[in-house]
XYZ file of C-alpha atoms in Angstrom:
266
model
C -5.583 -2.530 -13.480
C -4.568 1.039 -12.669
C -1.983 3.194 -10.946
C -2.359 6.519 -9.179
C -0.660 9.165 -7.101
C -2.761 9.304 -3.939
C -1.602 12.761 -2.903
C -4.442 14.620 -4.600
C -7.252 12.292 -3.527
C -9.100 11.752 -0.258
C -8.392 8.026 -0.400
C -9.909 5.270 -2.519
C -13.464 5.053 -1.217
C -16.198 7.215 -2.734
C -16.905 10.424 -0.792
C -19.645 13.084 -0.945
C -16.973 15.544 -2.097
C -16.293 13.389 -5.163
C -12.528 13.698 -4.608
C -11.726 10.020 -4.155
C -9.943 7.717 -6.583
C -13.112 5.640 -6.900
C -15.187 8.717 -7.773
C -12.796 9.792 -10.534
C -12.590 6.299 -12.008
C -16.323 5.632 -11.934
C -17.059 8.986 -13.554
C -14.703 8.227 -16.452
C -15.916 4.638 -16.861
C -19.545 5.756 -16.844
C -18.920 8.172 -19.714
C -17.306 5.441 -21.806
C -20.033 2.924 -20.940
C -22.894 5.367 -21.459
C -24.397 4.331 -18.123
C -23.553 4.431 -14.456
C -20.659 2.150 -13.499
C -19.747 1.058 -9.985
C -16.411 -0.628 -9.347
C -15.170 -3.152 -6.787
C -11.520 -2.855 -5.768
C -8.950 -5.303 -4.489
C -7.910 -2.957 -1.674
C -9.007 0.453 -0.426
C -6.094 2.838 0.027
C -6.078 5.790 2.424
C -5.574 9.466 1.674
C -2.040 10.031 0.399
C -1.348 6.349 -0.339
C -0.183 5.556 -3.875
C -0.762 2.516 -6.090
C 1.305 0.971 -8.860
C -0.920 -2.076 -9.176
C -4.543 -1.634 -8.163
C -7.219 -3.974 -9.515
C -10.926 -3.304 -9.919
C -13.802 -5.097 -11.599
C -17.173 -3.797 -12.761
C -20.235 -5.004 -14.643
C -21.412 -3.344 -17.834
C -23.571 -4.240 -20.829
C -21.639 -1.798 -23.002
C -19.712 -3.341 -25.882
C -16.483 -1.402 -26.322
C -13.061 -2.287 -27.788
C -10.356 -2.903 -25.163
C -8.674 0.364 -26.124
C -11.758 2.303 -25.007
C -11.442 0.952 -21.457
C -7.778 1.975 -21.358
C -6.961 4.978 -23.560
C -10.549 6.200 -23.666
C -10.904 6.156 -19.899
C -7.453 7.665 -19.414
C -8.448 10.646 -21.549
C -11.133 11.389 -18.942
C -9.099 10.761 -15.813
C -6.973 13.232 -13.838
C -3.312 13.205 -14.881
C -2.362 11.585 -11.560
C -4.068 8.276 -12.351
C -4.124 5.914 -15.316
C -5.627 2.606 -16.371
C -2.788 0.274 -17.379
C -4.688 -2.811 -18.556
C -8.261 -3.978 -19.074
C -9.889 -7.219 -20.144
C -13.146 -9.128 -19.825
C -13.104 -11.640 -16.976
C -15.403 -14.534 -16.000
C -18.502 -13.674 -13.972
C -17.121 -15.391 -10.891
C -13.981 -13.244 -10.768
C -13.903 -10.795 -7.873
C -11.172 -8.155 -7.563
C -11.100 -8.484 -3.775
C -12.131 -12.037 -2.938
C -10.239 -13.725 -5.792
C -6.953 -12.135 -4.677
C -4.569 -14.410 -2.773
C -1.924 -11.863 -1.737
C -1.294 -8.122 -1.489
C 2.093 -6.434 -1.543
C 2.873 -3.000 -0.119
C 6.079 -0.999 -0.184
C 6.916 1.795 2.230
C 9.752 4.152 1.282
C 11.352 6.051 4.154
C 13.891 8.846 3.767
C 16.294 8.411 6.701
C 18.161 11.701 6.724
C 18.476 14.651 9.122
C 16.683 16.966 6.663
C 13.329 16.305 4.995
C 13.031 16.214 1.202
C 11.311 18.945 -0.751
C 11.585 17.314 -4.159
C 10.047 14.040 -2.988
C 7.410 15.502 -0.682
C 4.445 13.140 -0.511
C 6.376 10.310 -2.171
C 8.474 9.191 0.805
C 8.094 9.077 4.543
C 10.795 10.756 6.611
C 12.642 10.106 9.844
C 15.546 12.274 10.935
C 17.434 10.063 13.428
C 19.773 7.229 12.344
C 18.046 3.838 12.207
C 19.613 0.442 12.906
C 18.526 -1.884 10.096
C 19.663 -5.070 11.812
C 17.586 -4.339 14.904
C 14.566 -3.654 12.711
C 15.138 -6.820 10.685
C 15.220 -8.946 13.842
C 11.981 -7.340 15.008
C 10.369 -7.811 11.589
C 10.955 -11.580 11.652
C 8.763 -11.840 14.756
C 5.729 -10.739 12.753
C 5.991 -13.347 10.001
C 3.307 -15.985 9.836
C -0.366 -16.082 10.774
C -1.146 -13.938 13.812
C -3.717 -11.752 15.465
C -2.523 -8.270 14.423
C -4.827 -6.308 16.743
C -1.863 -4.272 18.039
C -1.316 -2.949 14.497
C -4.954 -2.337 13.612
C -6.691 1.046 13.377
C -9.510 1.639 15.830
C -11.920 2.203 12.929
C -10.907 -1.012 11.119
C -14.012 -2.843 9.903
C -12.422 -6.241 9.226
C -14.318 -9.102 10.858
C -11.112 -10.791 12.015
C -7.723 -9.325 13.025
C -5.927 -12.509 11.924
C -3.688 -12.138 8.891
C -0.878 -14.187 7.362
C 2.198 -12.012 6.819
C 4.444 -13.901 4.404
C 7.184 -11.324 3.846
C 8.605 -8.317 5.678
C 11.908 -7.351 4.120
C 13.883 -4.206 4.956
C 16.532 -2.908 2.553
C 18.463 0.314 2.129
C 19.580 2.256 -0.951
C 21.468 5.391 0.018
C 19.220 7.370 2.346
C 16.088 5.416 1.386
C 14.934 2.522 3.564
C 12.363 0.275 1.873
C 9.928 -1.920 3.786
C 8.308 -4.607 1.635
C 5.319 -6.415 3.156
C 3.277 -9.249 1.676
C 0.208 -10.866 3.211
C -3.038 -12.534 2.262
C -4.717 -9.262 3.310
C -4.018 -6.235 5.483
C -5.946 -4.537 8.258
C -6.665 -0.809 8.186
C -3.393 1.074 8.835
C -1.594 -2.227 9.449
C 1.417 -1.418 7.245
C 1.833 2.113 8.590
C 1.519 0.907 12.184
C 4.113 -1.812 11.640
C 6.516 0.681 10.062
C 6.023 3.052 12.982
C 6.877 0.300 15.466
C 9.927 -0.758 13.479
C 11.161 2.843 13.494
C 10.827 2.868 17.301
C 13.031 -0.227 17.390
C 15.462 1.162 14.828
C 16.052 4.389 16.740
C 16.704 2.456 19.961
C 13.567 3.331 21.912
C 12.839 -0.389 22.358
C 14.670 -3.675 21.879
C 13.706 -5.925 18.966
C 11.817 -8.234 21.352
C 9.301 -5.452 21.964
C 7.676 -6.384 18.668
C 6.863 -9.868 19.994
C 5.429 -8.326 23.153
C 3.172 -6.064 21.093
C 2.008 -8.912 18.908
C 1.119 -11.115 21.860
C -0.446 -8.252 23.834
C -2.877 -7.365 21.019
C -3.256 -3.832 22.410
C -3.001 -1.008 19.882
C -2.543 1.600 22.616
C 0.867 0.110 23.511
C 2.258 0.425 19.985
C 3.831 3.361 18.141
C 1.701 6.070 16.482
C 0.515 5.471 12.947
C 3.243 6.472 10.492
C 2.386 9.045 7.755
C 0.782 7.853 4.518
C 3.451 9.479 2.347
C 5.791 6.744 1.186
C 3.220 3.938 1.108
C 2.575 2.182 -2.210
C 0.284 -0.686 -3.165
C 2.621 -2.452 -5.586
C 1.096 -5.849 -6.282
C -1.919 -8.134 -6.013
C -1.615 -11.847 -6.718
C -4.290 -13.978 -8.386
C -4.567 -17.554 -9.541
C -3.189 -17.794 -13.118
C -6.611 -19.030 -14.293
C -7.897 -15.456 -14.153
C -5.332 -14.228 -16.685
C -4.309 -11.171 -14.693
C -0.944 -9.504 -15.345
C 1.584 -10.773 -12.835
C 3.720 -8.613 -10.603
C 7.335 -9.162 -9.631
C 9.601 -7.543 -7.084
C 8.601 -3.930 -6.403
C 10.516 -1.524 -8.677
C 12.062 0.500 -5.862
C 14.612 2.171 -8.110
C 11.899 3.142 -10.578
C 9.579 4.785 -8.087
C 11.801 7.807 -7.534
C 14.837 9.354 -9.121
C 17.810 7.838 -7.387
C 18.399 9.615 -4.089
C 22.097 9.587 -3.406
C 23.366 9.875 0.131
C 23.555 13.546 1.104
C 25.653 13.041 4.182
C 28.372 15.699 4.402
C 26.939 17.907 1.649
C 26.167 21.585 2.137
């Protein structure tokens, strides 16, 4: 299990440039193992997307103490990523296919002026947003649906059907948090949903527009993809039999120093 700041990487998946999260992790693991290591991840994150709880598995014949796979690997990783936990798992465990749920959190600064201090850590929208309108729209997406309207054109998933079990919108000061849980997510699905909810929140469309989008299954009718900044992979659920560390509610307050409302300040 690992965490990383996605701002300095070109996404999760290995790239010829060697600047991906996967490239950095495999390079460090291979040095500890003394042989080439390839990893399988629970979910591939895009450029600029962060992770608090990412899970990978790999095969190796190397016999190393658990500390080598954590502190040893961390000594070889960039400062912006770290292994948090490691353990041997049964041969039939699979980081991706054994997972039953993924949880993402999107943090949006809703303030007339963008943040400098939290650049890359939060999304930003300058107009006031109506939370109740967005919450009504969010409820229309819950359940198992065809999410083609919220799917990137380059998405490689075989099916656009996903089961969205939670979409909760809360506010702390100027930060609006969108928490989404599903069995799996399509490429750009979270960012596209957030973009559509912002359209509803600013009054461009009524809440019912979300149902129209869902039923229409046409990506071209939806809002543009929202920026990656502010998106965090915060949890992956597994059957207890695998012995993976559990995750609880996303630590919104712990992600950033508390951002107090700046309304009226100069």
